[in-house]
Short mmCIF file of C-alpha atoms in Angstrom, two decimals:
data_model
loop_
_atom_site.label_atom_id
_atom_site.label_comp_id
_atom_site.label_asym_id
_atom_site.label_seq_id
_atom_site.Cartn_x
_atom_site.Cartn_y
_atom_site.Cartn_z
CA MET A 1 -11.94 14.14 0.05
CA LEU A 2 -9.57 12.22 2.39
CA PHE A 3 -11.91 9.35 2.98
CA ILE A 4 -12.20 8.55 -0.68
CA GLN A 5 -8.56 9.24 -1.51
CA VAL A 6 -6.84 7.52 1.48
CA VAL A 7 -9.07 5.37 3.63
CA LEU A 8 -11.57 3.89 1.02
CA PRO A 9 -8.81 2.38 -1.13
CA VAL A 10 -7.56 0.40 1.94
CA PHE A 11 -11.07 -1.02 2.71
CA VAL A 12 -11.61 -1.74 -1.02
CA ILE A 13 -8.61 -4.12 -1.00
CA ILE A 14 -9.67 -5.62 2.34
CA ALA A 15 -13.16 -6.22 0.90
CA SER A 16 -11.63 -7.92 -2.18
CA GLY A 17 -9.87 -10.32 0.10
CA PHE A 18 -12.89 -10.93 2.20
CA VAL A 19 -15.07 -11.76 -0.88
CA LEU A 20 -12.27 -13.87 -2.37
CA GLU A 21 -12.09 -15.90 0.74
CA LYS A 22 -15.86 -16.35 0.88
CA CYS A 23 -16.02 -17.47 -2.74
CA ALA A 24 -12.99 -19.73 -2.71
CA ARG A 25 -11.22 -20.98 0.40
CA LEU A 26 -7.61 -20.30 -0.54
CA ASP A 27 -4.43 -21.79 1.06
CA PHE A 28 -4.09 -19.04 3.73
CA ARG A 29 -0.92 -20.65 5.20
CA THR A 30 0.91 -20.44 1.86
CA LEU A 31 -0.14 -16.78 1.40
CA THR A 32 1.04 -16.04 4.98
CA LEU A 33 4.49 -17.71 4.52
CA THR A 34 4.88 -15.89 1.20
CA SER A 35 4.24 -12.57 2.79
CA LEU A 36 6.16 -13.24 5.90
CA TYR A 37 9.20 -14.88 4.46
CA LEU A 38 9.55 -13.24 1.05
CA LEU A 39 7.50 -10.07 0.44
CA ALA A 40 7.61 -8.29 3.80
CA PRO A 41 11.47 -8.82 4.22
CA ALA A 42 11.97 -7.56 0.68
CA LEU A 43 9.93 -4.51 1.38
CA VAL A 44 11.77 -3.65 4.53
CA PHE A 45 15.20 -4.33 3.08
CA SER A 46 14.62 -2.30 -0.13
CA ALA A 47 12.96 0.59 1.68
CA LEU A 48 15.85 1.01 4.04
CA MET A 49 18.47 0.47 1.48
CA LYS A 50 17.04 3.18 -0.89
CA ARG A 51 17.24 5.86 1.78
CA GLU A 52 19.82 7.41 3.96
CA PHE A 53 19.35 5.90 7.41
CA ASP A 54 18.82 8.42 10.18
CA LEU A 55 20.15 7.21 13.57
CA SER A 56 18.48 9.89 15.54
CA LEU A 57 15.11 9.11 13.80
CA ALA A 58 15.50 5.48 14.76
CA GLY A 59 16.35 6.38 18.32
CA ASN A 60 13.34 8.69 18.66
CA LEU A 61 10.88 6.04 17.14
CA PHE A 62 12.36 3.30 19.37
CA LEU A 63 11.78 5.49 22.55
CA PHE A 64 8.29 6.34 21.24
CA MET A 65 7.52 2.56 20.84
CA MET A 66 8.65 1.85 24.27
CA LEU A 67 6.72 4.60 25.98
CA TYR A 68 3.64 4.08 23.94
CA THR A 69 3.51 0.29 24.51
CA ALA A 70 4.16 0.78 28.30
CA ILE A 71 1.40 3.38 28.73
CA LEU A 72 -1.19 1.42 26.86
CA TYR A 73 -0.22 -1.78 28.77
CA ALA A 74 -0.55 -0.13 32.04
CA LEU A 75 -3.85 1.64 31.16
CA SER A 76 -5.37 -1.58 29.73
CA ARG A 77 -4.27 -3.75 32.69
CA GLY A 78 -5.62 -1.09 35.09
CA LEU A 79 -9.04 -1.17 33.33
CA ALA A 80 -9.03 -4.95 33.51
CA ALA A 81 -8.38 -4.93 37.20
CA LEU A 82 -10.99 -2.21 37.75
CA LEU A 83 -13.66 -4.07 35.82
CA GLY A 84 -12.69 -7.44 37.57
CA LEU A 85 -11.82 -9.32 34.24
CA ASP A 86 -10.66 -12.81 34.52
CA GLY A 87 -7.25 -13.76 33.29
CA GLU A 88 -8.10 -14.74 29.78
CA SER A 89 -10.35 -11.74 29.17
CA ARG A 90 -7.64 -9.45 30.54
CA SER A 91 -5.18 -11.07 28.16
CA ALA A 92 -7.55 -10.54 25.24
CA LEU A 93 -7.98 -6.84 26.22
CA LEU A 94 -4.22 -6.34 26.33
CA LEU A 95 -3.65 -7.96 23.06
CA THR A 96 -6.31 -5.92 21.24
CA THR A 97 -5.52 -2.56 22.73
CA VAL A 98 -1.66 -2.62 23.00
CA MET A 99 -1.05 -4.37 19.68
CA MET A 100 -2.14 -2.36 16.58
CA ASN A 101 -2.04 -3.33 12.95
CA VAL A 102 1.00 -1.35 11.85
CA GLY A 103 1.81 -3.81 9.06
CA ASN A 104 -0.89 -4.95 6.71
CA PHE A 105 -3.17 -2.04 7.54
CA GLY A 106 -0.71 0.75 8.72
CA LEU A 107 1.84 0.46 5.94
CA PRO A 108 -0.73 0.83 3.01
CA LEU A 109 -2.58 3.51 4.95
CA THR A 110 0.40 5.77 5.34
CA TYR A 111 1.55 5.03 1.77
CA PHE A 112 -1.86 6.27 0.41
CA ALA A 113 -1.85 9.21 2.73
CA PHE A 114 1.65 10.50 2.39
CA GLY A 115 3.21 8.69 -0.60
CA GLU A 116 6.76 7.51 -1.21
CA ALA A 117 8.25 10.13 1.12
CA ALA A 118 6.76 8.40 4.18
CA LEU A 119 8.00 4.93 3.35
CA GLU A 120 11.16 5.00 5.49
CA ILE A 121 9.38 6.31 8.52
CA SER A 122 6.50 3.82 8.26
CA VAL A 123 8.87 0.95 7.62
CA LEU A 124 10.95 1.77 10.64
CA THR A 125 7.70 2.16 12.71
CA PHE A 126 6.55 -1.27 11.37
CA VAL A 127 9.81 -2.94 12.28
CA LEU A 128 10.10 -1.40 15.76
CA PHE A 129 6.50 -2.22 16.71
CA ASN A 130 7.04 -5.80 15.59
CA ILE A 131 9.32 -6.14 18.63
CA PRO A 132 6.44 -6.05 21.21
CA LEU A 133 4.25 -7.91 18.73
CA GLY A 134 6.78 -10.71 18.51
CA THR A 135 7.75 -10.74 22.25
CA LEU A 136 5.23 -9.07 24.60
CA ALA A 137 2.13 -10.32 22.71
CA ILE A 138 3.39 -13.99 22.87
CA VAL A 139 3.99 -13.58 26.69
CA ILE A 140 0.60 -12.08 27.12
CA ALA A 141 -1.15 -14.79 25.06
CA GLN A 142 0.68 -17.65 26.74
CA GLY A 143 0.49 -16.19 30.27
CA SER A 144 2.65 -18.12 32.72
CA ARG A 145 3.21 -20.75 30.08
CA SER A 146 5.86 -18.46 28.28
CA SER A 147 9.11 -16.89 29.29
CA LEU A 148 10.63 -13.73 27.82
CA PRO A 149 13.83 -15.64 26.55
CA THR A 150 11.44 -17.85 24.59
CA ALA A 151 9.60 -14.90 23.15
CA LEU A 152 12.84 -13.21 22.12
CA ALA A 153 14.00 -16.49 20.52
CA ASN A 154 10.77 -16.54 18.56
CA MET A 155 11.20 -12.96 17.46
CA GLY A 156 14.66 -13.82 16.12
CA LYS A 157 13.00 -16.37 13.77
CA ILE A 158 10.92 -13.59 11.97
CA PRO A 159 12.65 -12.90 8.60
CA ILE A 160 11.75 -9.27 8.69
CA PHE A 161 14.48 -8.70 11.35
CA HIS A 162 17.00 -10.44 9.20
CA GLY A 163 16.26 -7.89 6.46
CA VAL A 164 16.62 -5.01 8.89
CA ILE A 165 19.94 -6.38 10.17
CA LEU A 166 21.26 -6.91 6.67
CA ALA A 167 20.17 -3.39 5.58
CA PHE A 168 21.90 -1.75 8.67
CA PHE A 169 25.06 -3.83 8.09
CA PHE A 170 25.33 -2.83 4.48
CA LYS A 171 24.74 0.82 5.38
CA TRP A 172 27.40 0.63 8.04
CA ILE A 173 30.03 -0.76 5.73
CA GLY A 174 28.97 1.59 2.98
CA TRP A 175 28.04 -1.03 0.42
CA THR A 176 25.00 -0.96 -1.87
CA PRO A 177 23.91 -4.10 -3.53
CA PRO A 178 23.82 -4.04 -7.46
CA ASP A 179 20.69 -3.17 -9.32
CA PHE A 180 20.06 -6.86 -10.42
CA ILE A 181 19.50 -7.47 -6.60
CA LEU A 182 17.78 -4.32 -5.57
CA ARG A 183 15.29 -4.24 -8.40
CA PRO A 184 13.84 -7.62 -7.91
CA LEU A 185 13.62 -6.91 -4.20
CA ASP A 186 11.86 -3.65 -4.86
CA LEU A 187 9.28 -5.33 -7.05
CA LEU A 188 8.67 -8.08 -4.40
CA GLY A 189 8.31 -5.40 -1.76
CA GLN A 190 5.68 -3.58 -3.85
CA ALA A 191 3.61 -6.78 -3.87
CA ALA A 192 3.68 -6.86 -0.08
CA ILE A 193 1.36 -3.99 0.70
CA PRO A 194 -1.74 -5.01 -1.46
CA LEU A 195 -1.26 -8.63 -0.36
CA MET A 196 -1.16 -7.73 3.29
CA LEU A 197 -4.58 -5.94 2.85
CA ALA A 198 -6.11 -8.76 0.98
CA MET A 199 -4.94 -11.19 3.64
CA LEU A 200 -6.55 -9.13 6.42
CA GLY A 201 -9.79 -9.33 4.49
CA MET A 202 -9.30 -13.14 4.24
CA GLN A 203 -8.66 -13.47 7.97
CA LEU A 204 -11.75 -11.37 8.75
CA ALA A 205 -13.74 -13.63 6.47
CA ARG A 206 -12.57 -16.66 8.58
CA THR A 207 -13.24 -15.00 11.88
CA GLN A 208 -15.78 -16.54 14.17
CA TRP A 209 -16.95 -14.35 17.02
CA GLN A 210 -19.67 -13.89 19.62
CA ALA A 211 -21.31 -10.66 20.62
CA ARG A 212 -19.77 -9.15 23.85
CA VAL A 213 -20.89 -5.49 23.47
CA GLY A 214 -19.27 -4.30 26.68
CA PHE A 215 -15.88 -5.76 26.07
CA PHE A 216 -15.83 -4.78 22.42
CA SER A 217 -16.88 -1.23 23.19
CA LEU A 218 -14.17 -0.83 25.73
CA ALA A 219 -11.42 -2.31 23.62
CA THR A 220 -12.52 -0.30 20.56
CA ALA A 221 -12.62 2.90 22.66
CA VAL A 222 -9.02 2.35 23.89
CA ARG A 223 -7.55 1.27 20.54
CA LEU A 224 -9.22 3.92 18.42
CA GLY A 225 -9.93 6.71 20.81
CA VAL A 226 -7.33 6.74 23.58
CA ALA A 227 -4.33 5.40 21.71
CA PRO A 228 -4.24 8.30 19.14
CA LEU A 229 -4.19 10.87 22.08
CA ILE A 230 -1.32 8.88 23.71
CA ALA A 231 0.56 9.00 20.37
CA TRP A 232 -0.20 12.68 19.89
CA GLY A 233 1.09 13.59 23.40
CA LEU A 234 4.28 11.41 23.12
CA THR A 235 5.19 13.05 19.77
CA ALA A 236 4.94 16.43 21.41
CA LEU A 237 6.86 15.24 24.44
CA LEU A 238 9.71 13.79 22.36
CA GLY A 239 9.86 16.54 19.82
CA ILE A 240 8.75 14.46 16.94
CA ASP A 241 7.33 16.76 14.32
CA GLY A 242 6.63 17.19 10.61
CA LEU A 243 6.02 14.20 8.44
CA THR A 244 7.42 11.89 11.04
CA ARG A 245 4.83 12.93 13.54
CA ALA A 246 1.97 12.56 11.10
CA VAL A 247 3.13 9.09 10.06
CA VAL A 248 3.63 7.79 13.66
CA ILE A 249 0.44 9.00 14.94
CA LEU A 250 -1.55 7.69 11.95
CA GLN A 251 0.21 4.28 11.76
CA THR A 252 -0.18 3.71 15.57
CA SER A 253 -3.84 4.61 15.51
CA THR A 254 -4.83 1.66 13.35
CA PRO A 255 -7.14 -1.26 14.32
CA SER A 256 -6.05 -4.16 16.52
CA ALA A 257 -3.39 -6.47 15.06
CA VAL A 258 -4.36 -9.72 13.47
CA LEU A 259 -1.40 -11.82 14.75
CA PRO A 260 -2.60 -11.88 18.37
CA LEU A 261 -5.63 -13.81 17.19
CA LEU A 262 -3.24 -16.51 15.87
CA TYR A 263 -1.59 -16.48 19.22
CA SER A 264 -4.88 -16.90 21.09
CA LEU A 265 -5.95 -19.74 18.90
CA ARG A 266 -2.56 -21.46 19.36
CA PHE A 267 -2.33 -21.03 23.08
CA GLY A 268 -6.00 -21.54 24.06
CA GLY A 269 -6.98 -17.88 25.05
CA ARG A 270 -10.26 -16.07 24.45
CA ALA A 271 -9.97 -16.04 20.58
CA ASP A 272 -13.64 -15.02 20.37
CA LEU A 273 -12.98 -11.78 22.14
CA VAL A 274 -9.83 -11.06 20.16
CA ALA A 275 -11.46 -11.86 16.82
CA GLY A 276 -14.54 -9.73 17.60
CA THR A 277 -12.39 -6.78 18.57
CA ILE A 278 -10.28 -6.98 15.48
CA LEU A 279 -13.55 -6.82 13.38
CA MET A 280 -15.04 -3.98 15.37
CA THR A 281 -11.99 -1.83 15.30
CA THR A 282 -11.39 -2.50 11.69
CA LEU A 283 -14.92 -1.32 10.84
CA PHE A 284 -14.84 1.72 13.02
CA SER A 285 -11.41 2.75 11.98
CA ALA A 286 -12.92 4.00 8.69
CA VAL A 287 -14.53 6.90 10.71
CA THR A 288 -11.75 7.45 13.27
CA LEU A 289 -8.90 7.43 10.79
CA THR A 290 -10.65 9.84 8.44
CA ILE A 291 -11.16 12.30 11.32
CA LEU A 292 -7.51 11.80 12.25
CA LEU A 293 -6.33 12.55 8.73
CA TYR A 294 -8.14 15.87 8.77
CA LEU A 295 -6.47 16.83 12.15
CA LEU A 296 -2.96 15.86 11.15
#
């Protein structure tokens, strides 16, 4: 049964992080920095180095990312205008519908679903969708207080991109690091996936939110209902098929990303709306992702 084999293990690890956080308030900042600056870059670098890099695959996924993000942004902005949402509520809707959890939810999910064979595709998808997450999301969260050059500069500070650049450079010059470097990086990368899920549970345990049924229903419907249809259509349009198609659709149909919540808290947006939507989409994704797995 797909739910038990693929979806349930993800939620078991999330629940363990949730319970741990409720029982013992851990140093979340240290765990975040460990994941962001050590484990996640190691995962990306080792995954890219262990496989032959396909430029056509990267190009297709980049185009998919651009079109997918643009369509969801236009749709969500149109819905916000149609419903007369104020600026902060509109930003919250954009952050929770356009930005999905391709990392600490999407990577483990695709790994459980498709195994080691999907790792290169899922890592590339993760890296590419961190571009809007590290740029556009900051601009949305800050509103007029942020410029695109500032957002791009902030993206350049994320170590994941340094790992990608190094991996691409080493592939380009035809050099493979020795085993005493690759093996430790591989082990560190393996630790990234369970820690990401546990941290998601910890973040949900810390989330404070207020009931806004109308907003949450709209955001959840777009993120879990409309977004997979957009991904499905774009893969057909771009000729993406096979395992790549399945991984991309599944990974971009995940719940709302957690990082925009931190942006909202930092820049004074509607963090209550963002937090509530993250919680709702995470819970309901147990159903939608199970159905999606059967269809793929």
